[in-house]
Amino acid sequence: MNSCLYECQIMHARFAPRRHRFSYRLFYFAIDLDELAALPATSALLSVNRRNLYSFRERDYLPLDGPAHHPDTPPPRPPPGAASASLKSRVVAFAAAHGVDLSGGRIVLITLPRIAGYLFNPVSFYFCTDASGAPAAAIAEVTNTFREVKPYFFAPPTRTADGFHLRVPKHFYVSPFSDVDVAFDFHLRLPGDVLSLQIDDYTAGARTLTSTVCGHRRELTRARLAWFTLKYPLLTLRIIALIHFHALRLWWKRVPWFAKSARPADQRNVYRPHGTLATPAAPPPAPKPLSSAS
């Protein structure tokens, strides 16, 4: 089976305007989207599109069927028919909208599924090959605490010797302590025995924040998933708790704070837009003057 687990160390380091650093351990699922039917056989704790302790639901990812806030281009749509419900069809459609043909290829998703019914993924990564098995594209699907989603696409020109590199305007509200107009700088190594992912924030050409994921491949077996469940309990709840705890520490350090509603026009290509991005209603038309009696 190509699907597996990665046991990882996560590190976040902020360099300006105040220094702040923390790290923690967790594990990710690496799910080959062609193996979804076989996944439940690996463990009684794992299901696909059904409730379980670990529940991978395709509808939780790449919501192309919903509105996009301030799209630069019309959002891609999956092809009509029953297959449009599958996550793989949405990834293929999203890549096709960017000029990349993934038909006949494989897609591996690095993510955390729902755990005890609770879902929160700060970022999920799709690694895509073409029909020949060669790396063709990647997607970083970033989610904020407002449940908004923004996918960043890595086209063939972003390929490097061992993965992908992309620097792109963020145009997304990830944290109240990071402005929306900074640049994301992604360095993604192709997953193998080692998983190595890095996202940096750049403000006016200077790196202000770095986040890294470093991990090692583990087989997806009943025993391994049961052990990780005991070793890393309720991961998604722990992650959201850590986010709020360190946000409080940054506030205490007087790091500048940015309101989400302050710059909605700079939050672009955002799926599942929160109410803070609602377009203000147009003022009602002025009443027509009454005509005079003849």
PDB file of C-alpha atoms in Angstrom:
ATOM      1  CA  MET A   1       0.000   0.000   0.000  1.00  0.00           C
ATOM      2  CA  ASN A   2       1.227   3.455  -0.931  1.00  0.00           C
ATOM      3  CA  SER A   3      -0.722   5.182   1.863  1.00  0.00           C
ATOM      4  CA  CYS A   4       1.198   5.525   5.124  1.00  0.00           C
ATOM      5  CA  LEU A   5       1.752   7.633   8.240  1.00  0.00           C
ATOM      6  CA  TYR A   6       4.451  10.220   8.964  1.00  0.00           C
ATOM      7  CA  GLU A   7       5.624  10.843  12.508  1.00  0.00           C
ATOM      8  CA  CYS A   8       6.642  14.488  12.552  1.00  0.00           C
ATOM      9  CA  GLN A   9       8.154  17.390  14.446  1.00  0.00           C
ATOM     10  CA  ILE A  10       6.440  20.735  13.785  1.00  0.00           C
ATOM     11  CA  MET A  11       8.329  23.966  14.430  1.00  0.00           C
ATOM     12  CA  HIS A  12       7.206  27.606  14.207  1.00  0.00           C
ATOM     13  CA  ALA A  13       9.689  30.465  14.640  1.00  0.00           C
ATOM     14  CA  ARG A  14       8.850  34.177  14.411  1.00  0.00           C
ATOM     15  CA  PHE A  15      11.738  36.609  13.858  1.00  0.00           C
ATOM     16  CA  ALA A  16       9.987  39.990  13.811  1.00  0.00           C
ATOM     17  CA  PRO A  17       8.695  42.203  15.272  1.00  0.00           C
ATOM     18  CA  ARG A  18       9.153  39.943  18.350  1.00  0.00           C
ATOM     19  CA  ARG A  19      10.945  36.620  18.563  1.00  0.00           C
ATOM     20  CA  HIS A  20       8.807  33.620  19.406  1.00  0.00           C
ATOM     21  CA  ARG A  21       9.409  29.899  18.854  1.00  0.00           C
ATOM     22  CA  PHE A  22       7.662  26.649  19.700  1.00  0.00           C
ATOM     23  CA  SER A  23       7.534  23.061  18.479  1.00  0.00           C
ATOM     24  CA  TYR A  24       5.465  19.950  19.001  1.00  0.00           C
ATOM     25  CA  ARG A  25       5.134  16.402  17.688  1.00  0.00           C
ATOM     26  CA  LEU A  26       2.284  14.790  15.797  1.00  0.00           C
ATOM     27  CA  PHE A  27       1.603  12.344  12.999  1.00  0.00           C
ATOM     28  CA  TYR A  28       0.113  12.877   9.552  1.00  0.00           C
ATOM     29  CA  PHE A  29      -1.745  10.549   7.249  1.00  0.00           C
ATOM     30  CA  ALA A  30      -0.427  10.239   3.691  1.00  0.00           C
ATOM     31  CA  ILE A  31      -3.428   9.036   1.708  1.00  0.00           C
ATOM     32  CA  ASP A  32      -3.211   7.817  -1.869  1.00  0.00           C
ATOM     33  CA  LEU A  33      -6.565   8.883  -3.311  1.00  0.00           C
ATOM     34  CA  ASP A  34      -6.658   5.719  -5.448  1.00  0.00           C
ATOM     35  CA  GLU A  35      -6.604   3.612  -2.267  1.00  0.00           C
ATOM     36  CA  LEU A  36      -9.624   5.047  -0.442  1.00  0.00           C
ATOM     37  CA  ALA A  37     -11.650   1.843  -0.786  1.00  0.00           C
ATOM     38  CA  ALA A  38      -8.843  -0.176   0.829  1.00  0.00           C
ATOM     39  CA  LEU A  39      -8.092   2.210   3.714  1.00  0.00           C
ATOM     40  CA  PRO A  40     -10.680   0.903   6.240  1.00  0.00           C
ATOM     41  CA  ALA A  41      -9.082  -2.557   6.041  1.00  0.00           C
ATOM     42  CA  THR A  42      -5.883  -1.167   7.565  1.00  0.00           C
ATOM     43  CA  SER A  43      -7.500  -0.410  10.937  1.00  0.00           C
ATOM     44  CA  ALA A  44     -10.871  -0.610  12.646  1.00  0.00           C
ATOM     45  CA  LEU A  45     -10.198   2.950  13.858  1.00  0.00           C
ATOM     46  CA  LEU A  46     -10.193   4.424  10.328  1.00  0.00           C
ATOM     47  CA  SER A  47     -13.109   4.950   7.929  1.00  0.00           C
ATOM     48  CA  VAL A  48     -13.701   6.777   4.655  1.00  0.00           C
ATOM     49  CA  ASN A  49     -16.800   8.975   4.342  1.00  0.00           C
ATOM     50  CA  ARG A  50     -18.206   7.401   7.524  1.00  0.00           C
ATOM     51  CA  ARG A  51     -17.982   8.110  11.251  1.00  0.00           C
ATOM     52  CA  ASN A  52     -15.104   6.646  13.206  1.00  0.00           C
ATOM     53  CA  LEU A  53     -12.323   7.757  15.516  1.00  0.00           C
ATOM     54  CA  TYR A  54     -10.379   8.699  12.356  1.00  0.00           C
ATOM     55  CA  SER A  55     -12.768   9.654   9.578  1.00  0.00           C
ATOM     56  CA  PHE A  56     -11.474  10.759   6.181  1.00  0.00           C
ATOM     57  CA  ARG A  57     -14.303  12.604   4.418  1.00  0.00           C
ATOM     58  CA  GLU A  58     -13.741  13.709   0.843  1.00  0.00           C
ATOM     59  CA  ARG A  59     -16.145  16.628   1.197  1.00  0.00           C
ATOM     60  CA  ASP A  60     -13.823  18.215   3.774  1.00  0.00           C
ATOM     61  CA  TYR A  61     -11.273  19.092   1.084  1.00  0.00           C
ATOM     62  CA  LEU A  62     -10.954  21.399  -1.923  1.00  0.00           C
ATOM     63  CA  PRO A  63     -14.499  22.869  -1.854  1.00  0.00           C
ATOM     64  CA  LEU A  64     -14.649  23.950  -5.496  1.00  0.00           C
ATOM     65  CA  ASP A  65     -18.445  23.730  -5.573  1.00  0.00           C
ATOM     66  CA  GLY A  66     -18.818  26.742  -3.275  1.00  0.00           C
ATOM     67  CA  PRO A  67     -18.287  30.449  -3.856  1.00  0.00           C
ATOM     68  CA  ALA A  68     -14.803  31.940  -3.967  1.00  0.00           C
ATOM     69  CA  HIS A  69     -14.195  35.401  -2.535  1.00  0.00           C
ATOM     70  CA  HIS A  70     -12.552  37.785  -5.042  1.00  0.00           C
ATOM     71  CA  PRO A  71     -11.414  35.063  -7.483  1.00  0.00           C
ATOM     72  CA  ASP A  72      -8.650  36.117  -9.881  1.00  0.00           C
ATOM     73  CA  THR A  73     -10.068  33.633 -12.397  1.00  0.00           C
ATOM     74  CA  PRO A  74     -13.396  31.777 -12.519  1.00  0.00           C
ATOM     75  CA  PRO A  75     -13.159  28.853 -10.065  1.00  0.00           C
ATOM     76  CA  PRO A  76     -12.640  25.472 -11.751  1.00  0.00           C
ATOM     77  CA  ARG A  77     -15.550  23.070 -11.622  1.00  0.00           C
ATOM     78  CA  PRO A  78     -15.424  19.275 -11.466  1.00  0.00           C
ATOM     79  CA  PRO A  79     -16.897  17.476 -14.465  1.00  0.00           C
ATOM     80  CA  PRO A  80     -20.625  16.684 -14.208  1.00  0.00           C
ATOM     81  CA  GLY A  81     -21.797  13.251 -13.127  1.00  0.00           C
ATOM     82  CA  ALA A  82     -21.331  10.956 -10.153  1.00  0.00           C
ATOM     83  CA  ALA A  83     -17.549  11.107 -10.303  1.00  0.00           C
ATOM     84  CA  SER A  84     -17.670  14.821  -9.467  1.00  0.00           C
ATOM     85  CA  ALA A  85     -18.273  13.869  -5.827  1.00  0.00           C
ATOM     86  CA  SER A  86     -14.798  12.357  -5.518  1.00  0.00           C
ATOM     87  CA  LEU A  87     -11.902  14.358  -4.149  1.00  0.00           C
ATOM     88  CA  LYS A  88      -9.597  13.084  -6.877  1.00  0.00           C
ATOM     89  CA  SER A  89     -11.892  14.470  -9.593  1.00  0.00           C
ATOM     90  CA  ARG A  90     -11.776  17.889  -7.922  1.00  0.00           C
ATOM     91  CA  VAL A  91      -7.974  17.821  -7.742  1.00  0.00           C
ATOM     92  CA  VAL A  92      -7.785  16.816 -11.411  1.00  0.00           C
ATOM     93  CA  ALA A  93     -10.215  19.631 -12.339  1.00  0.00           C
ATOM     94  CA  PHE A  94      -8.276  22.167 -10.278  1.00  0.00           C
ATOM     95  CA  ALA A  95      -5.018  21.156 -11.980  1.00  0.00           C
ATOM     96  CA  ALA A  96      -6.646  21.238 -15.421  1.00  0.00           C
ATOM     97  CA  ALA A  97      -7.779  24.816 -14.755  1.00  0.00           C
ATOM     98  CA  HIS A  98      -4.065  25.613 -14.278  1.00  0.00           C
ATOM     99  CA  GLY A  99      -3.065  23.835 -17.487  1.00  0.00           C
ATOM    100  CA  VAL A 100      -1.799  20.579 -15.931  1.00  0.00           C
ATOM    101  CA  ASP A 101      -3.132  17.168 -17.008  1.00  0.00           C
ATOM    102  CA  LEU A 102      -3.264  14.701 -14.109  1.00  0.00           C
ATOM    103  CA  SER A 103      -5.425  12.081 -15.832  1.00  0.00           C
ATOM    104  CA  GLY A 104      -3.957   8.641 -15.242  1.00  0.00           C
ATOM    105  CA  GLY A 105      -1.698   9.903 -12.463  1.00  0.00           C
ATOM    106  CA  ARG A 106      -1.716   9.415  -8.711  1.00  0.00           C
ATOM    107  CA  ILE A 107      -2.407  11.902  -5.936  1.00  0.00           C
ATOM    108  CA  VAL A 108      -1.105  11.560  -2.377  1.00  0.00           C
ATOM    109  CA  LEU A 109      -2.654  13.826   0.272  1.00  0.00           C
ATOM    110  CA  ILE A 110      -0.712  14.683   3.445  1.00  0.00           C
ATOM    111  CA  THR A 111      -3.354  15.607   6.017  1.00  0.00           C
ATOM    112  CA  LEU A 112      -5.143  14.988   9.296  1.00  0.00           C
ATOM    113  CA  PRO A 113      -8.621  13.479   8.948  1.00  0.00           C
ATOM    114  CA  ARG A 114     -11.469  14.144  11.342  1.00  0.00           C
ATOM    115  CA  ILE A 115     -10.493  12.868  14.781  1.00  0.00           C
ATOM    116  CA  ALA A 116     -13.434  12.001  17.047  1.00  0.00           C
ATOM    117  CA  GLY A 117     -15.548  14.032  14.620  1.00  0.00           C
ATOM    118  CA  TYR A 118     -13.441  17.200  14.885  1.00  0.00           C
ATOM    119  CA  LEU A 119     -11.632  18.572  11.847  1.00  0.00           C
ATOM    120  CA  PHE A 120      -8.911  21.182  11.700  1.00  0.00           C
ATOM    121  CA  ASN A 121      -6.052  21.185   9.206  1.00  0.00           C
ATOM    122  CA  PRO A 122      -3.864  24.312   9.145  1.00  0.00           C
ATOM    123  CA  VAL A 123      -2.461  23.026   5.851  1.00  0.00           C
ATOM    124  CA  SER A 124      -2.808  19.881   3.758  1.00  0.00           C
ATOM    125  CA  PHE A 125      -0.511  19.000   0.847  1.00  0.00           C
ATOM    126  CA  TYR A 126      -1.325  17.181  -2.388  1.00  0.00           C
ATOM    127  CA  PHE A 127       1.557  15.633  -4.348  1.00  0.00           C
ATOM    128  CA  CYS A 128       0.477  14.749  -7.876  1.00  0.00           C
ATOM    129  CA  THR A 129       2.096  12.639 -10.596  1.00  0.00           C
ATOM    130  CA  ASP A 130       1.217  12.331 -14.260  1.00  0.00           C
ATOM    131  CA  ALA A 131       0.380   9.102 -16.084  1.00  0.00           C
ATOM    132  CA  SER A 132       4.083   8.225 -16.351  1.00  0.00           C
ATOM    133  CA  GLY A 133       4.582   8.538 -12.600  1.00  0.00           C
ATOM    134  CA  ALA A 134       6.647  11.725 -12.842  1.00  0.00           C
ATOM    135  CA  PRO A 135       5.944  14.573 -10.378  1.00  0.00           C
ATOM    136  CA  ALA A 136       3.577  16.962 -12.161  1.00  0.00           C
ATOM    137  CA  ALA A 137       2.134  19.373  -9.596  1.00  0.00           C
ATOM    138  CA  ALA A 138       1.414  20.029  -5.944  1.00  0.00           C
ATOM    139  CA  ILE A 139      -1.250  21.893  -3.984  1.00  0.00           C
ATOM    140  CA  ALA A 140      -1.029  23.421  -0.515  1.00  0.00           C
ATOM    141  CA  GLU A 141      -4.558  23.757   0.889  1.00  0.00           C
ATOM    142  CA  VAL A 142      -4.408  26.266   3.754  1.00  0.00           C
ATOM    143  CA  THR A 143      -7.254  26.563   6.268  1.00  0.00           C
ATOM    144  CA  ASN A 144      -7.677  29.256   8.902  1.00  0.00           C
ATOM    145  CA  THR A 145      -9.598  29.188  12.183  1.00  0.00           C
ATOM    146  CA  PHE A 146     -12.588  30.736  10.387  1.00  0.00           C
ATOM    147  CA  ARG A 147     -12.783  27.488   8.334  1.00  0.00           C
ATOM    148  CA  GLU A 148     -11.927  29.370   5.153  1.00  0.00           C
ATOM    149  CA  VAL A 149      -9.850  27.507   2.586  1.00  0.00           C
ATOM    150  CA  LYS A 150      -7.286  28.738   0.083  1.00  0.00           C
ATOM    151  CA  PRO A 151      -5.445  26.356  -2.270  1.00  0.00           C
ATOM    152  CA  TYR A 152      -2.027  27.353  -3.660  1.00  0.00           C
ATOM    153  CA  PHE A 153      -1.110  25.568  -6.888  1.00  0.00           C
ATOM    154  CA  PHE A 154       2.433  24.476  -7.775  1.00  0.00           C
ATOM    155  CA  ALA A 155       2.693  24.272 -11.554  1.00  0.00           C
ATOM    156  CA  PRO A 156       5.521  22.458 -13.395  1.00  0.00           C
ATOM    157  CA  PRO A 157       7.788  25.579 -13.469  1.00  0.00           C
ATOM    158  CA  THR A 158       7.948  25.386  -9.658  1.00  0.00           C
ATOM    159  CA  ARG A 159       9.627  21.946  -9.796  1.00  0.00           C
ATOM    160  CA  THR A 160      13.048  21.606  -8.191  1.00  0.00           C
ATOM    161  CA  ALA A 161      15.496  18.713  -8.090  1.00  0.00           C
ATOM    162  CA  ASP A 162      13.730  17.154  -5.080  1.00  0.00           C
ATOM    163  CA  GLY A 163      10.307  18.789  -4.944  1.00  0.00           C
ATOM    164  CA  PHE A 164       8.648  22.166  -5.450  1.00  0.00           C
ATOM    165  CA  HIS A 165       9.405  25.793  -4.602  1.00  0.00           C
ATOM    166  CA  LEU A 166       6.878  28.623  -4.862  1.00  0.00           C
ATOM    167  CA  ARG A 167       6.824  32.209  -3.618  1.00  0.00           C
ATOM    168  CA  VAL A 168       3.417  33.824  -3.975  1.00  0.00           C
ATOM    169  CA  PRO A 169       1.399  36.655  -2.387  1.00  0.00           C
ATOM    170  CA  LYS A 170      -0.472  35.203   0.582  1.00  0.00           C
ATOM    171  CA  HIS A 171      -3.744  37.170   0.125  1.00  0.00           C
ATOM    172  CA  PHE A 172      -5.280  35.144   2.952  1.00  0.00           C
ATOM    173  CA  TYR A 173      -6.007  35.748   6.616  1.00  0.00           C
ATOM    174  CA  VAL A 174      -4.110  33.027   8.474  1.00  0.00           C
ATOM    175  CA  SER A 175      -3.337  34.740  11.769  1.00  0.00           C
ATOM    176  CA  PRO A 176      -4.235  38.057  13.428  1.00  0.00           C
ATOM    177  CA  PHE A 177      -0.473  38.534  13.912  1.00  0.00           C
ATOM    178  CA  SER A 178       0.375  38.251  10.215  1.00  0.00           C
ATOM    179  CA  ASP A 179      -0.822  40.741   7.621  1.00  0.00           C
ATOM    180  CA  VAL A 180      -2.628  39.494   4.526  1.00  0.00           C
ATOM    181  CA  ASP A 181      -0.265  41.154   2.022  1.00  0.00           C
ATOM    182  CA  VAL A 182       2.937  39.285   2.900  1.00  0.00           C
ATOM    183  CA  ALA A 183       4.428  36.561   0.662  1.00  0.00           C
ATOM    184  CA  PHE A 184       4.300  32.818   1.284  1.00  0.00           C
ATOM    185  CA  ASP A 185       7.496  30.978   0.347  1.00  0.00           C
ATOM    186  CA  PHE A 186       6.971  27.203   0.066  1.00  0.00           C
ATOM    187  CA  HIS A 187       9.720  24.557  -0.061  1.00  0.00           C
ATOM    188  CA  LEU A 188       8.199  21.085  -0.452  1.00  0.00           C
ATOM    189  CA  ARG A 189      10.285  17.928  -0.782  1.00  0.00           C
ATOM    190  CA  LEU A 190       8.656  14.962  -2.465  1.00  0.00           C
ATOM    191  CA  PRO A 191       7.493  12.570   0.274  1.00  0.00           C
ATOM    192  CA  GLY A 192       9.439   9.338   0.624  1.00  0.00           C
ATOM    193  CA  ASP A 193      11.075   7.816   3.667  1.00  0.00           C
ATOM    194  CA  VAL A 194      11.390  11.413   4.927  1.00  0.00           C
ATOM    195  CA  LEU A 195       8.812  14.207   4.871  1.00  0.00           C
ATOM    196  CA  SER A 196      10.250  17.748   4.722  1.00  0.00           C
ATOM    197  CA  LEU A 197       8.016  20.790   4.222  1.00  0.00           C
ATOM    198  CA  GLN A 198       8.704  24.450   4.919  1.00  0.00           C
ATOM    199  CA  ILE A 199       6.603  27.617   4.664  1.00  0.00           C
ATOM    200  CA  ASP A 200       8.160  31.042   5.252  1.00  0.00           C
ATOM    201  CA  ASP A 201       6.510  34.448   5.508  1.00  0.00           C
ATOM    202  CA  TYR A 202       8.297  37.361   3.827  1.00  0.00           C
ATOM    203  CA  THR A 203       7.458  40.993   4.527  1.00  0.00           C
ATOM    204  CA  ALA A 204       9.136  43.615   2.328  1.00  0.00           C
ATOM    205  CA  GLY A 205      11.735  41.012   1.300  1.00  0.00           C
ATOM    206  CA  ALA A 206      12.662  39.978   4.852  1.00  0.00           C
ATOM    207  CA  ARG A 207      11.761  36.621   6.356  1.00  0.00           C
ATOM    208  CA  THR A 208       9.555  37.177   9.396  1.00  0.00           C
ATOM    209  CA  LEU A 209       8.226  33.683  10.127  1.00  0.00           C
ATOM    210  CA  THR A 210       9.112  30.081   9.323  1.00  0.00           C
ATOM    211  CA  SER A 211       7.142  26.870   9.813  1.00  0.00           C
ATOM    212  CA  THR A 212       8.622  23.434   9.185  1.00  0.00           C
ATOM    213  CA  VAL A 213       7.377  19.843   9.119  1.00  0.00           C
ATOM    214  CA  CYS A 214      10.041  17.147   9.437  1.00  0.00           C
ATOM    215  CA  GLY A 215       9.011  13.511   9.701  1.00  0.00           C
ATOM    216  CA  HIS A 216       9.708   9.864   8.965  1.00  0.00           C
ATOM    217  CA  ARG A 217       7.539   7.347   7.166  1.00  0.00           C
ATOM    218  CA  ARG A 218       5.710   4.697   9.186  1.00  0.00           C
ATOM    219  CA  GLU A 219       3.571   1.878   7.815  1.00  0.00           C
ATOM    220  CA  LEU A 220      -0.187   2.310   8.176  1.00  0.00           C
ATOM    221  CA  THR A 221      -1.121  -0.763  10.212  1.00  0.00           C
ATOM    222  CA  ARG A 222      -3.611  -1.595  12.962  1.00  0.00           C
ATOM    223  CA  ALA A 223      -0.870  -1.725  15.588  1.00  0.00           C
ATOM    224  CA  ARG A 224       0.827   1.497  14.468  1.00  0.00           C
ATOM    225  CA  LEU A 225      -2.380   3.549  14.362  1.00  0.00           C
ATOM    226  CA  ALA A 226      -3.465   2.197  17.752  1.00  0.00           C
ATOM    227  CA  TRP A 227      -0.078   3.143  19.235  1.00  0.00           C
ATOM    228  CA  PHE A 228      -0.153   6.643  17.709  1.00  0.00           C
ATOM    229  CA  THR A 229      -3.686   7.110  19.083  1.00  0.00           C
ATOM    230  CA  LEU A 230      -2.300   6.588  22.591  1.00  0.00           C
ATOM    231  CA  LYS A 231       0.904   8.550  21.942  1.00  0.00           C
ATOM    232  CA  TYR A 232      -0.784  11.550  20.272  1.00  0.00           C
ATOM    233  CA  PRO A 233      -4.364  11.716  21.621  1.00  0.00           C
ATOM    234  CA  LEU A 234      -6.969  14.023  20.031  1.00  0.00           C
ATOM    235  CA  LEU A 235      -4.492  15.738  17.738  1.00  0.00           C
ATOM    236  CA  THR A 236      -6.834  18.199  16.057  1.00  0.00           C
ATOM    237  CA  LEU A 237      -8.087  19.522  19.392  1.00  0.00           C
ATOM    238  CA  ARG A 238      -4.508  19.833  20.610  1.00  0.00           C
ATOM    239  CA  ILE A 239      -3.519  21.827  17.510  1.00  0.00           C
ATOM    240  CA  ILE A 240      -6.352  24.347  17.864  1.00  0.00           C
ATOM    241  CA  ALA A 241      -5.554  24.698  21.582  1.00  0.00           C
ATOM    242  CA  LEU A 242      -1.877  25.377  20.794  1.00  0.00           C
ATOM    243  CA  ILE A 243      -2.840  28.017  18.222  1.00  0.00           C
ATOM    244  CA  HIS A 244      -4.916  29.937  20.754  1.00  0.00           C
ATOM    245  CA  PHE A 245      -2.355  29.519  23.539  1.00  0.00           C
ATOM    246  CA  HIS A 246       0.479  30.933  21.444  1.00  0.00           C
ATOM    247  CA  ALA A 247      -1.777  33.683  20.079  1.00  0.00           C
ATOM    248  CA  LEU A 248      -2.243  34.770  23.688  1.00  0.00           C
ATOM    249  CA  ARG A 249       1.526  34.779  24.198  1.00  0.00           C
ATOM    250  CA  LEU A 250       2.037  36.886  21.065  1.00  0.00           C
ATOM    251  CA  TRP A 251      -0.606  39.335  22.275  1.00  0.00           C
ATOM    252  CA  TRP A 252       1.194  39.502  25.623  1.00  0.00           C
ATOM    253  CA  LYS A 253       4.434  40.321  23.758  1.00  0.00           C
ATOM    254  CA  ARG A 254       2.575  43.193  22.032  1.00  0.00           C
ATOM    255  CA  VAL A 255       2.965  41.831  18.522  1.00  0.00           C
ATOM    256  CA  PRO A 256       0.834  44.020  16.207  1.00  0.00           C
ATOM    257  CA  TRP A 257      -2.644  42.642  15.607  1.00  0.00           C
ATOM    258  CA  PHE A 258      -4.605  42.789  12.335  1.00  0.00           C
ATOM    259  CA  ALA A 259      -8.398  42.543  12.189  1.00  0.00           C
ATOM    260  CA  LYS A 260      -9.756  40.125   9.605  1.00  0.00           C
ATOM    261  CA  SER A 261     -12.487  42.500   8.504  1.00  0.00           C
ATOM    262  CA  ALA A 262     -10.068  45.374   7.877  1.00  0.00           C
ATOM    263  CA  ARG A 263      -8.904  44.407   4.357  1.00  0.00           C
ATOM    264  CA  PRO A 264     -11.384  42.060   2.675  1.00  0.00           C
ATOM    265  CA  ALA A 265     -10.260  43.076  -0.841  1.00  0.00           C
ATOM    266  CA  ASP A 266      -6.770  41.680  -0.136  1.00  0.00           C
ATOM    267  CA  GLN A 267      -8.170  38.257   0.770  1.00  0.00           C
ATOM    268  CA  ARG A 268      -8.450  36.612  -2.642  1.00  0.00           C
ATOM    269  CA  ASN A 269      -9.448  33.192  -4.032  1.00  0.00           C
ATOM    270  CA  VAL A 270     -10.843  32.185  -0.650  1.00  0.00           C
ATOM    271  CA  TYR A 271     -13.297  29.290  -0.570  1.00  0.00           C
ATOM    272  CA  ARG A 272     -15.991  28.948   2.101  1.00  0.00           C
ATOM    273  CA  PRO A 273     -15.657  32.699   2.791  1.00  0.00           C
ATOM    274  CA  HIS A 274     -16.545  33.808   6.294  1.00  0.00           C
ATOM    275  CA  GLY A 275     -19.128  36.488   6.951  1.00  0.00           C
ATOM    276  CA  THR A 276     -16.324  39.020   7.463  1.00  0.00           C
ATOM    277  CA  LEU A 277     -15.720  38.811   3.690  1.00  0.00           C
ATOM    278  CA  ALA A 278     -19.321  39.449   2.737  1.00  0.00           C
ATOM    279  CA  THR A 279     -19.596  42.075   0.022  1.00  0.00           C
ATOM    280  CA  PRO A 280     -21.423  45.099   1.425  1.00  0.00           C
ATOM    281  CA  ALA A 281     -24.903  45.432   0.020  1.00  0.00           C
ATOM    282  CA  ALA A 282     -25.399  48.150  -2.558  1.00  0.00           C
ATOM    283  CA  PRO A 283     -27.371  51.130  -1.277  1.00  0.00           C
ATOM    284  CA  PRO A 284     -31.027  51.118  -2.346  1.00  0.00           C
ATOM    285  CA  PRO A 285     -31.799  53.297  -5.366  1.00  0.00           C
ATOM    286  CA  ALA A 286     -33.014  56.804  -4.674  1.00  0.00           C
ATOM    287  CA  PRO A 287     -36.803  57.124  -4.909  1.00  0.00           C
ATOM    288  CA  LYS A 288     -38.060  58.591  -8.134  1.00  0.00           C
ATOM    289  CA  PRO A 289     -39.619  62.051  -7.845  1.00  0.00           C
ATOM    290  CA  LEU A 290     -43.372  62.097  -7.990  1.00  0.00           C
ATOM    291  CA  SER A 291     -44.689  63.346 -11.288  1.00  0.00           C
ATOM    292  CA  SER A 292     -46.734  66.505 -11.099  1.00  0.00           C
ATOM    293  CA  ALA A 293     -50.417  66.352 -11.853  1.00  0.00           C
ATOM    294  CA  SER A 294     -51.386  67.608 -15.294  1.00  0.00           C
TER     295      SER A 294
END
